[in-house]
Short mmCIF file of C-alpha atoms in Angstrom, two decimals:
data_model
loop_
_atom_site.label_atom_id
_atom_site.label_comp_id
_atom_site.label_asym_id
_atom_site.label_seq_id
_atom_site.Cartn_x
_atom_site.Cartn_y
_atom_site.Cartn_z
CA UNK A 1 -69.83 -40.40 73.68
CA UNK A 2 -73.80 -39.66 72.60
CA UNK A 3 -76.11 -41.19 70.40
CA UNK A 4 -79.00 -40.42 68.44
CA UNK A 5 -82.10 -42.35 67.19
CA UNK A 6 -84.40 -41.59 64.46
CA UNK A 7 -87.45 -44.16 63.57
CA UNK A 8 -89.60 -44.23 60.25
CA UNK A 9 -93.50 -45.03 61.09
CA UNK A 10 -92.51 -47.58 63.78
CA UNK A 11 -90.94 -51.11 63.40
CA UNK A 12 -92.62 -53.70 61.19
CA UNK A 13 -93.41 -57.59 61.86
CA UNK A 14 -90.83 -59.73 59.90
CA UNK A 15 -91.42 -61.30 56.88
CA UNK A 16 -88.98 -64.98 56.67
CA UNK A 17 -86.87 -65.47 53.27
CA UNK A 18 -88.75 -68.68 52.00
CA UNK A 19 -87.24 -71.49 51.12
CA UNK A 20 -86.94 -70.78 47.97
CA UNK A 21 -84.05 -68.52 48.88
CA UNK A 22 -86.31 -65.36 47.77
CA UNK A 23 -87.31 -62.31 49.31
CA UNK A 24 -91.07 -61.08 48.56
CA UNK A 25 -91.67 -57.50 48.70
CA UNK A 26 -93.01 -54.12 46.91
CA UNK A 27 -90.34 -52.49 44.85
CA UNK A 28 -88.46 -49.63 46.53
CA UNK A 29 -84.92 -48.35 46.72
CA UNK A 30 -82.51 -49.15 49.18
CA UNK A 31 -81.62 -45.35 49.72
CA UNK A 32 -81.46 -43.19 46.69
CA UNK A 33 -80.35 -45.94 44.41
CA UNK A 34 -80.22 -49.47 43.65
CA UNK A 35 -78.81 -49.78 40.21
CA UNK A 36 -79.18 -53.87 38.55
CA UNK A 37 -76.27 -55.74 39.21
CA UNK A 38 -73.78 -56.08 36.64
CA UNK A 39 -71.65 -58.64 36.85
CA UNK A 40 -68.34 -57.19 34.90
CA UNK A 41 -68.24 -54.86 37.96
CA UNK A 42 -64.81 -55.84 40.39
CA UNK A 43 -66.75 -56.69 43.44
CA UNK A 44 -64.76 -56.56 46.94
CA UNK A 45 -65.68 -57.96 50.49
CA UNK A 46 -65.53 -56.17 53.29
CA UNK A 47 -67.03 -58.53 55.84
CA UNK A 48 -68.65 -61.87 56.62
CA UNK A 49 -70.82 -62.86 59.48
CA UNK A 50 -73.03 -66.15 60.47
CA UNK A 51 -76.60 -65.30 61.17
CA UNK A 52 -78.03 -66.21 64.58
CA UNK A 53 -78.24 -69.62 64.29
CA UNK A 54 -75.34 -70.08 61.56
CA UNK A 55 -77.65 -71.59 58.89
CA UNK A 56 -76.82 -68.38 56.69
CA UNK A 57 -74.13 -65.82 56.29
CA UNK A 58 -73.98 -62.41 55.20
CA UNK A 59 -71.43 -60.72 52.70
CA UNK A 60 -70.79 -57.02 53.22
CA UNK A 61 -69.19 -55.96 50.13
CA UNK A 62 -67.57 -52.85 48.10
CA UNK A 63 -71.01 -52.34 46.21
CA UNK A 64 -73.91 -53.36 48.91
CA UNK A 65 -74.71 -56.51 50.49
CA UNK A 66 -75.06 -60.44 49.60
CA UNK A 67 -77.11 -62.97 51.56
CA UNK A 68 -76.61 -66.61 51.31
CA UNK A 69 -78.01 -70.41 52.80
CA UNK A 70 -75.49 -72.48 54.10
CA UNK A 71 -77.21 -75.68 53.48
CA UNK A 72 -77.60 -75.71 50.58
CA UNK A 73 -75.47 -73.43 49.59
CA UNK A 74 -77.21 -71.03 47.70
CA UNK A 75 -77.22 -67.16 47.08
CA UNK A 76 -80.24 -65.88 48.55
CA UNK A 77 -80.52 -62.14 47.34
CA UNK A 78 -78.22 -59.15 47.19
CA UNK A 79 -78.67 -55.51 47.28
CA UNK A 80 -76.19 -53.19 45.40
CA UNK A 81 -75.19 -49.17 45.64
CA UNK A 82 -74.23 -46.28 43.69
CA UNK A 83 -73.29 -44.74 46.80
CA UNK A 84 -70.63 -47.49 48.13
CA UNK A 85 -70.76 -50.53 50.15
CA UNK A 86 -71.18 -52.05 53.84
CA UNK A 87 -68.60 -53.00 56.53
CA UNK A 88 -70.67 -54.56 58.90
CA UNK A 89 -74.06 -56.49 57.98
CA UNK A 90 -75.94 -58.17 60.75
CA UNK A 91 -78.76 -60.73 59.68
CA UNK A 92 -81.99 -61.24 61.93
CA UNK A 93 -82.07 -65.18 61.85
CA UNK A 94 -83.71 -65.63 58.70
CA UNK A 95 -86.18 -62.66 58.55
CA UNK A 96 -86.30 -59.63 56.45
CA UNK A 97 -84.59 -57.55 59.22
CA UNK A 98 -81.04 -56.48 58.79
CA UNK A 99 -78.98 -54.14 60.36
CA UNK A 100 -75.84 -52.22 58.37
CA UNK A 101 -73.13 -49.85 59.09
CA UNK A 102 -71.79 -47.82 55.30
CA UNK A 103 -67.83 -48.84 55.04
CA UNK A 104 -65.62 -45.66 54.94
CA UNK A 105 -66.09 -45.11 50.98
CA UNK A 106 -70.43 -45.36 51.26
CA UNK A 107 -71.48 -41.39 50.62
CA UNK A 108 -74.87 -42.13 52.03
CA UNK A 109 -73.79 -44.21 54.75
CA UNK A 110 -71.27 -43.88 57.01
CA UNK A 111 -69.21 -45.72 59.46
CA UNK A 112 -70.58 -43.99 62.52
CA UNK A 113 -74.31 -44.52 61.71
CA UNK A 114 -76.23 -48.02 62.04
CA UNK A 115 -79.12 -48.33 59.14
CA UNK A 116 -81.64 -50.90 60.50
CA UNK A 117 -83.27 -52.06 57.17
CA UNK A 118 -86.34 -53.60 56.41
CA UNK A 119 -85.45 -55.63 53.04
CA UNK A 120 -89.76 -56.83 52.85
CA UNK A 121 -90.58 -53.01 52.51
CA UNK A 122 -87.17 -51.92 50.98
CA UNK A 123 -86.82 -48.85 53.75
CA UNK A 124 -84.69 -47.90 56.63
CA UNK A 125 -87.35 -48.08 59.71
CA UNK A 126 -84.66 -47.10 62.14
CA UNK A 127 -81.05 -44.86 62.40
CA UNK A 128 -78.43 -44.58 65.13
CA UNK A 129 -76.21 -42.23 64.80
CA UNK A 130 -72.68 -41.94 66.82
CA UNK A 131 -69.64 -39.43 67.28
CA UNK A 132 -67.82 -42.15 66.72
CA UNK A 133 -67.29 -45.50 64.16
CA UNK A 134 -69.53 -48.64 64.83
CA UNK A 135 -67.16 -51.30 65.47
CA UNK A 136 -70.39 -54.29 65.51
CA UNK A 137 -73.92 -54.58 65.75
CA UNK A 138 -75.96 -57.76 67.50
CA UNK A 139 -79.09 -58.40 67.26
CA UNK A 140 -81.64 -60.55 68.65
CA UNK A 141 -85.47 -60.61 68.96
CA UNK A 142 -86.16 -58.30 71.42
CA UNK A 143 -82.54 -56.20 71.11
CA UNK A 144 -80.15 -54.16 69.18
CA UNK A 145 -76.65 -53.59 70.27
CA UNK A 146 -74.26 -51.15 69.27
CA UNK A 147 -70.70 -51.69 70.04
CA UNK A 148 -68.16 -48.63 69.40
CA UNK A 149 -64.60 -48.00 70.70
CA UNK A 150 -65.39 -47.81 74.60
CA UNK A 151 -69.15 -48.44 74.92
CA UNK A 152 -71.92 -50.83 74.09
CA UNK A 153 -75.36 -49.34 73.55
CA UNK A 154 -78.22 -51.94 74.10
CA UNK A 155 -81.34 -50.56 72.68
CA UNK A 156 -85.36 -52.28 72.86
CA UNK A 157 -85.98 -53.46 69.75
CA UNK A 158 -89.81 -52.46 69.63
CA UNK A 159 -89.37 -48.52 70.32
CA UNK A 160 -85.53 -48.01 69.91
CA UNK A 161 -85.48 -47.03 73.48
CA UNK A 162 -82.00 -46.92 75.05
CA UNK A 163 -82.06 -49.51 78.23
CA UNK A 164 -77.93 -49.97 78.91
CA UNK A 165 -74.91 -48.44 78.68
CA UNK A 166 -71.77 -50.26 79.32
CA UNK A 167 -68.30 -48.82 79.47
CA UNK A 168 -65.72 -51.11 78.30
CA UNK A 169 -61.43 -51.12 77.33
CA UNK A 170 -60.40 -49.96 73.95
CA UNK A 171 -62.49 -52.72 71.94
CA UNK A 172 -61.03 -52.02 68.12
CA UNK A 173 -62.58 -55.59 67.21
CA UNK A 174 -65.72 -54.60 68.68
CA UNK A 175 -65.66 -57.94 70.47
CA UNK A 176 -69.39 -58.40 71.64
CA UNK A 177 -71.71 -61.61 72.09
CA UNK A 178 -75.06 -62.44 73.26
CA UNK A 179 -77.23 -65.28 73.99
CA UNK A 180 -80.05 -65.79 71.73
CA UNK A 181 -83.20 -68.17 73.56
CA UNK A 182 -86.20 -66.21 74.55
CA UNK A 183 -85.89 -67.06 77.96
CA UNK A 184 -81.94 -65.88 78.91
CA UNK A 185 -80.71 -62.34 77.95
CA UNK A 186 -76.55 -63.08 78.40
CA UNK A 187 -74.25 -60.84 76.78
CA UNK A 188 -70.57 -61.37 76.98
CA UNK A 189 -67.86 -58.47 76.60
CA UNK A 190 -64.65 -57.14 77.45
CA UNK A 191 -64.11 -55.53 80.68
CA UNK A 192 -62.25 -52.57 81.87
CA UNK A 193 -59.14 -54.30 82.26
CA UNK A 194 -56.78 -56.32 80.08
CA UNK A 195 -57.88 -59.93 79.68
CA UNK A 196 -61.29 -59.00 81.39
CA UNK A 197 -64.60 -60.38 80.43
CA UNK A 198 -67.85 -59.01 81.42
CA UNK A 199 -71.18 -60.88 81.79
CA UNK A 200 -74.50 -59.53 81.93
CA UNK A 201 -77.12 -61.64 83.06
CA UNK A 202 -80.04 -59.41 82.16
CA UNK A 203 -82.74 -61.45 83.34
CA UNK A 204 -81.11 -61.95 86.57
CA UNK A 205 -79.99 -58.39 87.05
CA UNK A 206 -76.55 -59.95 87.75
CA UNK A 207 -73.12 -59.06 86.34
CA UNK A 208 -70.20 -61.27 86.45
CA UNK A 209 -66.29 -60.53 85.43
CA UNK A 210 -64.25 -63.63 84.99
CA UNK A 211 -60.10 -63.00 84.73
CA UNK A 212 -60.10 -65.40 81.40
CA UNK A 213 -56.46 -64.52 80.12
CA UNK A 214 -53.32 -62.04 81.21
CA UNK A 215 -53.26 -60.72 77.60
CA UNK A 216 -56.13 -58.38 76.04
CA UNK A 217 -59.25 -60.86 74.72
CA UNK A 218 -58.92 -60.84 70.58
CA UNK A 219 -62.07 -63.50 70.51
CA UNK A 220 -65.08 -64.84 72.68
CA UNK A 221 -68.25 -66.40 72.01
CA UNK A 222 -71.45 -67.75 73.74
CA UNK A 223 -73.60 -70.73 73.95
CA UNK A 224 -76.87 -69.98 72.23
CA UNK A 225 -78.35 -70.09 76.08
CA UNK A 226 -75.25 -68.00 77.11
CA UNK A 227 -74.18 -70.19 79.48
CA UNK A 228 -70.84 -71.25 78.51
CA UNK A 229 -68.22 -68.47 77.24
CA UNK A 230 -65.67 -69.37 74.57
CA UNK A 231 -62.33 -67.37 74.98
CA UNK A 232 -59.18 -66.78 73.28
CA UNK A 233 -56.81 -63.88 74.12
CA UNK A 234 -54.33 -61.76 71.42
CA UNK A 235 -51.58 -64.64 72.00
CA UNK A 236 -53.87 -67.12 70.11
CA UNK A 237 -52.11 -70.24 71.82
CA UNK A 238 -55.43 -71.70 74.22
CA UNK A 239 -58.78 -71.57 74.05
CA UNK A 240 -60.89 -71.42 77.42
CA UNK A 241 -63.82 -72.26 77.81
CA UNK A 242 -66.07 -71.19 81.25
CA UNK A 243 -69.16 -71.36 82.93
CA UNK A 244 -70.92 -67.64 82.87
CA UNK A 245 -73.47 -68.34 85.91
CA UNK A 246 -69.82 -68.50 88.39
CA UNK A 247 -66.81 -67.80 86.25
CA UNK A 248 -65.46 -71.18 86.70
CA UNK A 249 -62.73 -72.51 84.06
CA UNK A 250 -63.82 -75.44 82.96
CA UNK A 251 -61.43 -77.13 80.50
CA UNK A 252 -58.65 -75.33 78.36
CA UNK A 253 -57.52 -76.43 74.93
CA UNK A 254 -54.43 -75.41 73.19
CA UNK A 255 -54.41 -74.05 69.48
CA UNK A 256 -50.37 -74.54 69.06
CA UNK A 257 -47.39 -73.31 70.81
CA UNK A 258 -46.80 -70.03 68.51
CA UNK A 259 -49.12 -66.81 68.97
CA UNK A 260 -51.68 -66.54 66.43
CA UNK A 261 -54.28 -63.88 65.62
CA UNK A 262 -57.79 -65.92 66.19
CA UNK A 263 -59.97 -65.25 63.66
CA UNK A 264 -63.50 -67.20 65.18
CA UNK A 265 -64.61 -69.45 67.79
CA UNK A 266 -67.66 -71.72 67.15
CA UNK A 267 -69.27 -73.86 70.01
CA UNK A 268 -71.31 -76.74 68.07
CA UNK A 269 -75.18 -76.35 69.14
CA UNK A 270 -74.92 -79.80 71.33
CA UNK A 271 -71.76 -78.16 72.96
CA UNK A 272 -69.49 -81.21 72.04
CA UNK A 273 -67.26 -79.22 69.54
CA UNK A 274 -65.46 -76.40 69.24
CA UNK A 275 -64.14 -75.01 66.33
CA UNK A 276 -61.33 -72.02 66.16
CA UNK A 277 -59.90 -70.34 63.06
CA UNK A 278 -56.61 -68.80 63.21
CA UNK A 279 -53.76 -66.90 60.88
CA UNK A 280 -51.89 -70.09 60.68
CA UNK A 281 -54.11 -70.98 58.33
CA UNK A 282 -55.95 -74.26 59.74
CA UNK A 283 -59.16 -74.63 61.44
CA UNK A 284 -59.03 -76.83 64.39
CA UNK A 285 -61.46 -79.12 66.05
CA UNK A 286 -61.34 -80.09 69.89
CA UNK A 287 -63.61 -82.30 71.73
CA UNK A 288 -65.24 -80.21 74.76
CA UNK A 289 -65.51 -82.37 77.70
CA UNK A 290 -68.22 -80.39 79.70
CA UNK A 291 -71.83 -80.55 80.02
CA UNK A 292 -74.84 -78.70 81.14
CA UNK A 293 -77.10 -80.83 83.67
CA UNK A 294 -80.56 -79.56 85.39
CA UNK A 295 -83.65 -80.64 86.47
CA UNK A 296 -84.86 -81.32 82.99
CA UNK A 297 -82.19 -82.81 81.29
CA UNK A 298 -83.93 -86.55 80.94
CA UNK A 299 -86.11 -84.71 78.60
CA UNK A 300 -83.64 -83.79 76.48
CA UNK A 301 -82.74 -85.89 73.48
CA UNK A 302 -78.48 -86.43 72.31
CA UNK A 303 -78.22 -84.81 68.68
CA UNK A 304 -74.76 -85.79 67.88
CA UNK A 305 -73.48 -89.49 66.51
CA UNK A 306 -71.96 -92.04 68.49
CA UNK A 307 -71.87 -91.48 72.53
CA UNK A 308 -71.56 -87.90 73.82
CA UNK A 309 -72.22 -87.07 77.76
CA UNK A 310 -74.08 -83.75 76.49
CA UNK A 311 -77.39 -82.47 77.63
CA UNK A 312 -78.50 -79.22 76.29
CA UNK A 313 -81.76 -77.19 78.69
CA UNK A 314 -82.08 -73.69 80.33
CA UNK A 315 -80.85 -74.59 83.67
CA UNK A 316 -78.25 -72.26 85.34
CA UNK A 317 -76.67 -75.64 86.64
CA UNK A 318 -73.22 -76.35 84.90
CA UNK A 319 -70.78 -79.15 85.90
CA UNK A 320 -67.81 -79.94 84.00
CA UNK A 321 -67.39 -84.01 83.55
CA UNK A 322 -64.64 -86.04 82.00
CA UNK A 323 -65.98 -87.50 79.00
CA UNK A 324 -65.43 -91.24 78.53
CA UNK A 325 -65.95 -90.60 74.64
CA UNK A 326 -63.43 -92.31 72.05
CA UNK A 327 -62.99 -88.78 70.68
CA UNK A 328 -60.61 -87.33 72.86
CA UNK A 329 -58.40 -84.28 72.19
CA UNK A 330 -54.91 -86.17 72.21
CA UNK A 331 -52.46 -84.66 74.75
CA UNK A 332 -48.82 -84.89 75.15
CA UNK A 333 -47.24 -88.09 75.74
CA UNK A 334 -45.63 -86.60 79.00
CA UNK A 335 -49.35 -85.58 80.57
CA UNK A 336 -48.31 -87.87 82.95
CA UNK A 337 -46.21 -85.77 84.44
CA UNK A 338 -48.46 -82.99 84.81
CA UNK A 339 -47.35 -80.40 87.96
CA UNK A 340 -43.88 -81.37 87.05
CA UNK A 341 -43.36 -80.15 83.51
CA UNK A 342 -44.62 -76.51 81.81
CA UNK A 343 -48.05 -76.75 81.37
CA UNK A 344 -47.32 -76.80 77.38
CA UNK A 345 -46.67 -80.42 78.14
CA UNK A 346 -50.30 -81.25 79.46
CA UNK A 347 -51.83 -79.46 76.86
CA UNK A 348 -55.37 -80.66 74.85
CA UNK A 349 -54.61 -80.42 71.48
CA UNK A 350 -56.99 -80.17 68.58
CA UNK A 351 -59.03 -83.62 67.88
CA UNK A 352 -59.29 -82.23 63.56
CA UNK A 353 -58.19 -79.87 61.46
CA UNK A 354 -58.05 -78.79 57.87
CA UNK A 355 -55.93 -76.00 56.08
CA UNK A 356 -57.33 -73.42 54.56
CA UNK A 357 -54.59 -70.82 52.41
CA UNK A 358 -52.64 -69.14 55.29
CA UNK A 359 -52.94 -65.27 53.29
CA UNK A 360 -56.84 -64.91 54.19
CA UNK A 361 -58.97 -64.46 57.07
CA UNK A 362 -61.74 -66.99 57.55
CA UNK A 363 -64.58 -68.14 59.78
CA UNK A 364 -65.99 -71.27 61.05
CA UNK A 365 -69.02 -72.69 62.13
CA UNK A 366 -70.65 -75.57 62.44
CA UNK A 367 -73.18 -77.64 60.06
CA UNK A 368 -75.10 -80.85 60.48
CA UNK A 369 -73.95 -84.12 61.47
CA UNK A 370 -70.19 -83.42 62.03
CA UNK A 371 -69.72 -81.13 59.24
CA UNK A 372 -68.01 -77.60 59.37
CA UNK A 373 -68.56 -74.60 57.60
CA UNK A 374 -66.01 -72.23 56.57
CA UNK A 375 -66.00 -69.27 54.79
CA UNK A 376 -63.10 -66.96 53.61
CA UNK A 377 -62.30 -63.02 52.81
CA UNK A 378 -60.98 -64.05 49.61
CA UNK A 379 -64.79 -65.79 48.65
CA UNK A 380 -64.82 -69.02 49.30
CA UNK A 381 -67.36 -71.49 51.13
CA UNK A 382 -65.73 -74.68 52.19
CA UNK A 383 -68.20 -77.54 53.40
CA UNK A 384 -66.02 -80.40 55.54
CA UNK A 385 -66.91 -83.48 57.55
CA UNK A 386 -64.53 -84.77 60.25
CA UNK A 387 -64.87 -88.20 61.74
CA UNK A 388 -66.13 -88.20 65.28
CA UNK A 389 -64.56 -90.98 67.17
CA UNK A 390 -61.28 -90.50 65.38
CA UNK A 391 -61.08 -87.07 63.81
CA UNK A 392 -57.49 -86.23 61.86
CA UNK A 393 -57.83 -84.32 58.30
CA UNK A 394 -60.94 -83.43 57.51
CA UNK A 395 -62.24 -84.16 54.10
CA UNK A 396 -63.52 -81.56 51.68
CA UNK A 397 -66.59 -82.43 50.72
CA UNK A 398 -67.90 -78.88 48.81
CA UNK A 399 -66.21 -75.60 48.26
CA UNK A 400 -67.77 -72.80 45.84
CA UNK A 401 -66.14 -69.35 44.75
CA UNK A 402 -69.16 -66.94 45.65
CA UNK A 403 -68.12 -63.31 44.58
CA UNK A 404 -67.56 -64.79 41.26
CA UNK A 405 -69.90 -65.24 38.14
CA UNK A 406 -71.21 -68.76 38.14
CA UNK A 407 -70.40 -69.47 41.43
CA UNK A 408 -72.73 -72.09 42.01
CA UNK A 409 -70.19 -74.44 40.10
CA UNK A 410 -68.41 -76.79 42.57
#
């Protein structure tokens, strides 16, 4: 497997999207050709991914690309092709970077070659090129990472310089994560063996494999400090959750007792919720019951309601802890028989859920105070709030059709 790079003048500062929701910059052409928009055109979507810190979300579709704010909702621009559309779009937080990968019908751009694109100046100022498709791209500040079918290229984001190679099992989903403070460099992956997850610790020149399930991983995802490592395997029945400095398991939460494809895992950013989308067609929230403690924690403030034994700093110190909070995951009324029974009979089980049409993939994140976010292949944005000391149903509380004209209308 090889790799080539080509650059255009160098890499630019970014420019943020103002709030507003609009994106200043010279007019250009995003390739060849960016025709206006029509809206009587049959528009498809080929992908959906959270930005960094999940505030937006980007659409790949059949015709281009579509950016929009979670909160508010709001379309924030889109960019549209003669040529064909986008598989894979990767936001830069909120700045003018992006990175895309052409879906198998783009003529210009195809599924082996990563376009990083600077939407201020409306050019490329950066190509990758592989033997091979691009299964994902990550990005953060200071890195771009290319994930195809056995490797993971991590690349400096200033020059394009190639710093890492790392060989991994078949990886079809292109399963990749990575931490995203300044100060910690984590990225999570699957190993060379089945049910295998590799760490890097960049900063600490330290890698760590942690045995998280006997079946191949289907989902994982990090902590925006990278210290805790979200897990779910191709069964789809428990999510693990684990502490990346040592590898240790620190709680495990079941999904349901029938195998499910897991579409997303979403660690809330006080690390008190996670959230997990599935083919069953409900997203499920359980109540973590670990926390991260270090030297600094007193100076760390509680963002969630009602009592939470949570502290969020860059320590490499994790313990788990019991939480006394009234929002427990409820368990099986024979728990207390645990060591005697199958362990399906011990098993946390979500604390909320809410359904979501069963015939469409989805993903889920998390919004502000106890909200989720949720958004769907078929189009659709769902905004829902779950009570936090008793949880049950969630209630529905906005939901917009975005692919379609007028979608603004609730």
């Amino acid at each position: 497997m090889s790799s080539s790079v080509s650059t255009s003048r160098g890499m630019l500062p970014s420019a943020r999207l103002d709030a507003h929701g609009s994106n200043s910059g010279t007019p250009g052409s995003f390739g060849q050709s960016v025709p206006e928009f029509n809206d009587t055109d049959e528009t498809g979507l080929l992908s959906v991914s959270w930005n960094q810190d999940h505030g937006c979300f980007a659409a790949g579709t059949t015709h281009g690309f579509r950016i929009y704010s979670c909160d508010p909702f709001k379309e924030i621009f889109r960019r549209d092709l003669k040529s064909g559309g986008f598989g894979i779009v990767e936001m830069l937080f909120r700045s003018n970077i992006l990175a895309l990968v052409g879906a198998g019908t783009n003529s210009q751009y195809p599924p082996s070659k990563v376009v990083i694109w600077d939407d201020y100046e409306r050019r490329c100022i950066g190509e990758f090129s592989f033997r091979s498709d691009v299964r994902a791209v990550k990005l953060r500040r200071d890195r771009i990472v290319v994930v195809v079918e056995h490797k993971i290229y991590v690349y400096n984001f200033t020059d394009l310089k190639l710093l890492q190679q790392i060989e991994t099992l078949a990886n079809p989903r292109g399963l990749c994560c990575l931490s995203h403070h300044s100060n910690t460099f984590v990225l999570a992956c699957p190993g060379l063996q089945r049910g295998l997850v590799r760490i890097e610790h960049f900063g600490l020149n330290m890698t760590k494999l942690i045995k998280a399930h006997d079946s191949h991983v289907a989902c994982l995802t990090l902590t925006m400090d990278g210290l805790l490592l979200a897990t779910a395997s191709t069964k789809g029945t428990l999510i693990r959750i684990f502490n990346t400095m040592n590898g240790t398991r620190l709680q495990e939460v079941r999904r349901g007792s029938d195998n499910a494809e897991i579409y997303s895992i979403a660690l809330s950013p006080n690390v008190q919720w996670l959230a997990v989308s599935s083919e069953k067609g409900t997203v499920h929230i359980f109540n973590l019951r670990v926390r991260v403690v270090g030297e600094d924690s007193s100076n760390h403030s509680i963002t969630a309601q009602g009592p939470a034994p949570f502290f969020r700093n860059s320590s490499n110190s994790l313990d788990a802890l019991i939480s006394p909070n009234a929002g427990a995951n409820p368990g099986s009324s024979l728990s207390f028989m645990k060591g005697f029974l199958p362990k399906y009979f011990s098993s946390e089980w979500s604390f909320a859920q809410f359904r979501v049409p069963e015939d469409t993939q989805f993903i889920a994140t998390f919004g502000s105070q106890n909200t989720v976010i949720i958004v769907g292949m078929d189009g659709s944005f769902y905004r829902c709030s779950f009570d936090h000391l008793n949880g049950g149903e969630m209630l529905q509380q906005e939901y917009h059709s975005f692919l379609k004209k007028g979608h603004l209308e609730s």
